[in-house]
C-alpha positions as semicolon CSV with decimal commas, in nm:
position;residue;x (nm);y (nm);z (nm)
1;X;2,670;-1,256;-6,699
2;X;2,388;-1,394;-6,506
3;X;2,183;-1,219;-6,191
4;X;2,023;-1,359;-5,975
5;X;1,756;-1,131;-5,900
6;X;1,755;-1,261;-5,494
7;X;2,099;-1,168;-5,463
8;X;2,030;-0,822;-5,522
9;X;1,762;-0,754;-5,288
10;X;1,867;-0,620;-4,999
11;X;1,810;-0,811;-4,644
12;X;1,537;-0,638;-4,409
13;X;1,671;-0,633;-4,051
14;X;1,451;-0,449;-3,788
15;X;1,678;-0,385;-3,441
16;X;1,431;-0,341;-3,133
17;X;1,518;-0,165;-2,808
18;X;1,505;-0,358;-2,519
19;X;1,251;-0,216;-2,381
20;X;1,041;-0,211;-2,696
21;X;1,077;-0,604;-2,681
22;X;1,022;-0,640;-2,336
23;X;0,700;-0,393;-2,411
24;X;0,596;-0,589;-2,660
25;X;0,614;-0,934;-2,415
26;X;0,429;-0,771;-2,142
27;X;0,742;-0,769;-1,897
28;X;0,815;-0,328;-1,915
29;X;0,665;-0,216;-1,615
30;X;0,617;0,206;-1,502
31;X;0,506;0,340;-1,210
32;X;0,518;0,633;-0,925
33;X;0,487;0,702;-0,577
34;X;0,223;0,905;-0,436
35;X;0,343;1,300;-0,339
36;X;0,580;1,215;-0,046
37;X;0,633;1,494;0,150
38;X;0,790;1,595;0,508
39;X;0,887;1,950;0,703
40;X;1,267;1,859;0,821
41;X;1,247;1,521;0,787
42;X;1,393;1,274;0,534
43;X;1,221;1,117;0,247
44;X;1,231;0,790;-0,018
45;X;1,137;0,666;-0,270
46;X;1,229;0,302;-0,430
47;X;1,185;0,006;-0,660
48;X;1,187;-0,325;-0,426
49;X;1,209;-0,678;-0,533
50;X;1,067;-0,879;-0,282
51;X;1,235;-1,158;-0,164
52;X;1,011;-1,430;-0,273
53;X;0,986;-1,300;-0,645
54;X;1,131;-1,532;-0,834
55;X;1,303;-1,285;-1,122
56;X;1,563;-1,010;-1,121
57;X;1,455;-0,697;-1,154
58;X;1,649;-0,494;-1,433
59;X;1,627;-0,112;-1,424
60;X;1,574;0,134;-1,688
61;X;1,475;0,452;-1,562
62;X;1,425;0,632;-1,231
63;X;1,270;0,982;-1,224
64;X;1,280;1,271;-0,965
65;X;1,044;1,532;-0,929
66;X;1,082;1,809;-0,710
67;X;0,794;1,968;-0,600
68;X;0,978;2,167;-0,310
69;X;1,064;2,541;-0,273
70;X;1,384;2,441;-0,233
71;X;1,626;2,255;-0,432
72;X;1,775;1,897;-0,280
73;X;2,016;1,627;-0,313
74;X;1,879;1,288;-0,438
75;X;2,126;1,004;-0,300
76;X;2,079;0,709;-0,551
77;X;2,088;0,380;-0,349
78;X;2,136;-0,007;-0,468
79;X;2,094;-0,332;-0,246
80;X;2,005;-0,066;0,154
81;X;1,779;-0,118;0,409
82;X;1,554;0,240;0,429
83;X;1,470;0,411;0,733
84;X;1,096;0,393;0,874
85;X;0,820;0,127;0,718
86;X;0,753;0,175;0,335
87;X;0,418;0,251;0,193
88;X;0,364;0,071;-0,094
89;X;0,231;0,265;-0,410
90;X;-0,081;0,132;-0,607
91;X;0,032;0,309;-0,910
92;X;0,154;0,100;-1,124
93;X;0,122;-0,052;-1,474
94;X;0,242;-0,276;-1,751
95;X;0,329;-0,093;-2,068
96;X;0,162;-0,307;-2,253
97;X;-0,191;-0,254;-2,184
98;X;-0,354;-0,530;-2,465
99;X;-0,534;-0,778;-2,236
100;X;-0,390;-1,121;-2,324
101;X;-0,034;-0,967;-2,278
102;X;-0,076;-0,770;-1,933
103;X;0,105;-0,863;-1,666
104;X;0,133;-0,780;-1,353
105;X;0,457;-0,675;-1,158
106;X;0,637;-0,869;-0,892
107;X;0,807;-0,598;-0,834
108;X;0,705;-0,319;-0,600
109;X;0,752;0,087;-0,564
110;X;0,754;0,168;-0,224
111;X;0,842;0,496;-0,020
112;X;0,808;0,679;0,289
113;X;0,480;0,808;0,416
114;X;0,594;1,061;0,625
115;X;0,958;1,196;0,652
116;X;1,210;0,997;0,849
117;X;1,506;1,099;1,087
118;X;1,746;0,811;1,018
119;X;1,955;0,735;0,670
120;X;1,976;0,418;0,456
121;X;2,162;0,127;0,635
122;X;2,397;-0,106;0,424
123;X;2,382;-0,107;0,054
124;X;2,615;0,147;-0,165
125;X;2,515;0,507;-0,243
126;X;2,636;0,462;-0,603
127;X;2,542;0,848;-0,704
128;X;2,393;1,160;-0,643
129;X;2,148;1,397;-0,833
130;X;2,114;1,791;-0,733
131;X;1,705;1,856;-0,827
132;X;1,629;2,188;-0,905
133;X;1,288;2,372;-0,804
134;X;0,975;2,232;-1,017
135;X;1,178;2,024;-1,210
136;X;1,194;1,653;-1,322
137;X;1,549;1,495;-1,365
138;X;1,518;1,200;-1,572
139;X;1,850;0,890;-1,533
140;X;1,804;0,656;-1,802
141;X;1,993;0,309;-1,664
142;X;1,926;0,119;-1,943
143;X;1,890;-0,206;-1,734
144;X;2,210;-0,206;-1,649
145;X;2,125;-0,213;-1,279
146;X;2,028;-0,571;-1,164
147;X;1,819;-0,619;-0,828
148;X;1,800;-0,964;-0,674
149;X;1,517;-1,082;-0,461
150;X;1,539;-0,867;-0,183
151;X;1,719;-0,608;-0,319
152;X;1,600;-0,239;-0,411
153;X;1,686;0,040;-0,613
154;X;1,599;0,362;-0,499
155;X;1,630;0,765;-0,447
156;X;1,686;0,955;-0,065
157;X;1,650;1,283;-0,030
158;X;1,809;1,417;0,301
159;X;1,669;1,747;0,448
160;X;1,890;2,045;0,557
161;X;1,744;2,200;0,892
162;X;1,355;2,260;0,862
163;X;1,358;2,212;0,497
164;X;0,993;2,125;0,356
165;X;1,078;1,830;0,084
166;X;0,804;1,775;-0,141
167;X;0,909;1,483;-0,477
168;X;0,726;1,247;-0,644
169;X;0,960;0,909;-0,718
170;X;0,900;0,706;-1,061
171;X;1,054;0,393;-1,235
172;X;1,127;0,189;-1,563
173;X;1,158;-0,166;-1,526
174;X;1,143;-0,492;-1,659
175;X;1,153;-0,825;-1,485
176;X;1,361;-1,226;-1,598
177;X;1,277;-1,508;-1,418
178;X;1,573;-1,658;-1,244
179;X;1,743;-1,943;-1,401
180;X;1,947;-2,172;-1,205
181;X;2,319;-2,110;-1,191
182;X;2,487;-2,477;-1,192
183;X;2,816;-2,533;-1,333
């Protein structure tokens, strides 16, 4: 009986997250808003893809921190209009920091500077959150929400009568250019 000695060696396979790979191609993006805070007024947080991007944003992760002396309800939007004019957050950052492989979002977290008195127009409210007192909760997405140019992704918090809302608003995301869709 013969061997062959390369038959016998076992094959090396390495599997790589997503997000590792798109880490490791400069496209894994993470960022926050600033505190965004309001006495008895609404507040927001989201991950906008502006309409003259050019990719689909993919989300991975959304994050909710609530700073309040309260607890609240986090309404997780997709594809709405939200109430008031967004600020938009300089805090932002490639995960991959080595500088021939940065990159730089197109992409944008935005949120409410001060608290606003109307609700999200359009879009679907595709879940809700309950955040506890000085406590984070964490959704891990796992790209499988897909934002179009001019689509967002993002967290409102309504406020019960003269609540004080207090949250920071963070997100996971990687970005695709858009191919053309011919048949």
């Amino acid at each position: 009986m013969i061997l062959d000695n390369d038959l016998c060696k076992p094959t090396k396979v390495v599997a790589l997250s997503n997000v590792f790979y798109k880490a490791v191609e400069g496209k894994y993006y993470v960022g926050q808003t600033e505190i965004v805070s309001s006495d008895g007024l609404n507040i927001w947080g989201a991950l906008y893809n502006p309409p003259e991007s050019g990719v689909n944003i993919f989300v991975n992760v959304l994050t909710v921190t609530n700073l309040s002396n309260s607890s609240f309800l986090a309404e997780i939007w997709l594809n709405t209009d939200f109430p008031g004019k967004g600020i938009r957050s300089g805090k932002f950052t490639s995960t991959n920091t080595i500088p021939c492989l940065e990159t730089t979002p197109r992409g944008k977290i935005i949120y409410s500077n001060d608290g606003v008195c109307n609700h999200p127009e359009g879009g679907v409210n595709i879940y809700d959150r309950m955040i506890p007192v000085d406590s984070t909760i964490v959704t891990e997405e796992d790209s499988k929400f897909i934002v179009p140019p001019g689509g967002c992704y993002g967290a409102f918090v309504k406020a019960k009568s003269n609540q004080h809302l207090k949250a920071i608003f963070a997100f996971g995301w990687s970005e695709e250019s858009i191919k053309s869709c011919k048949s």
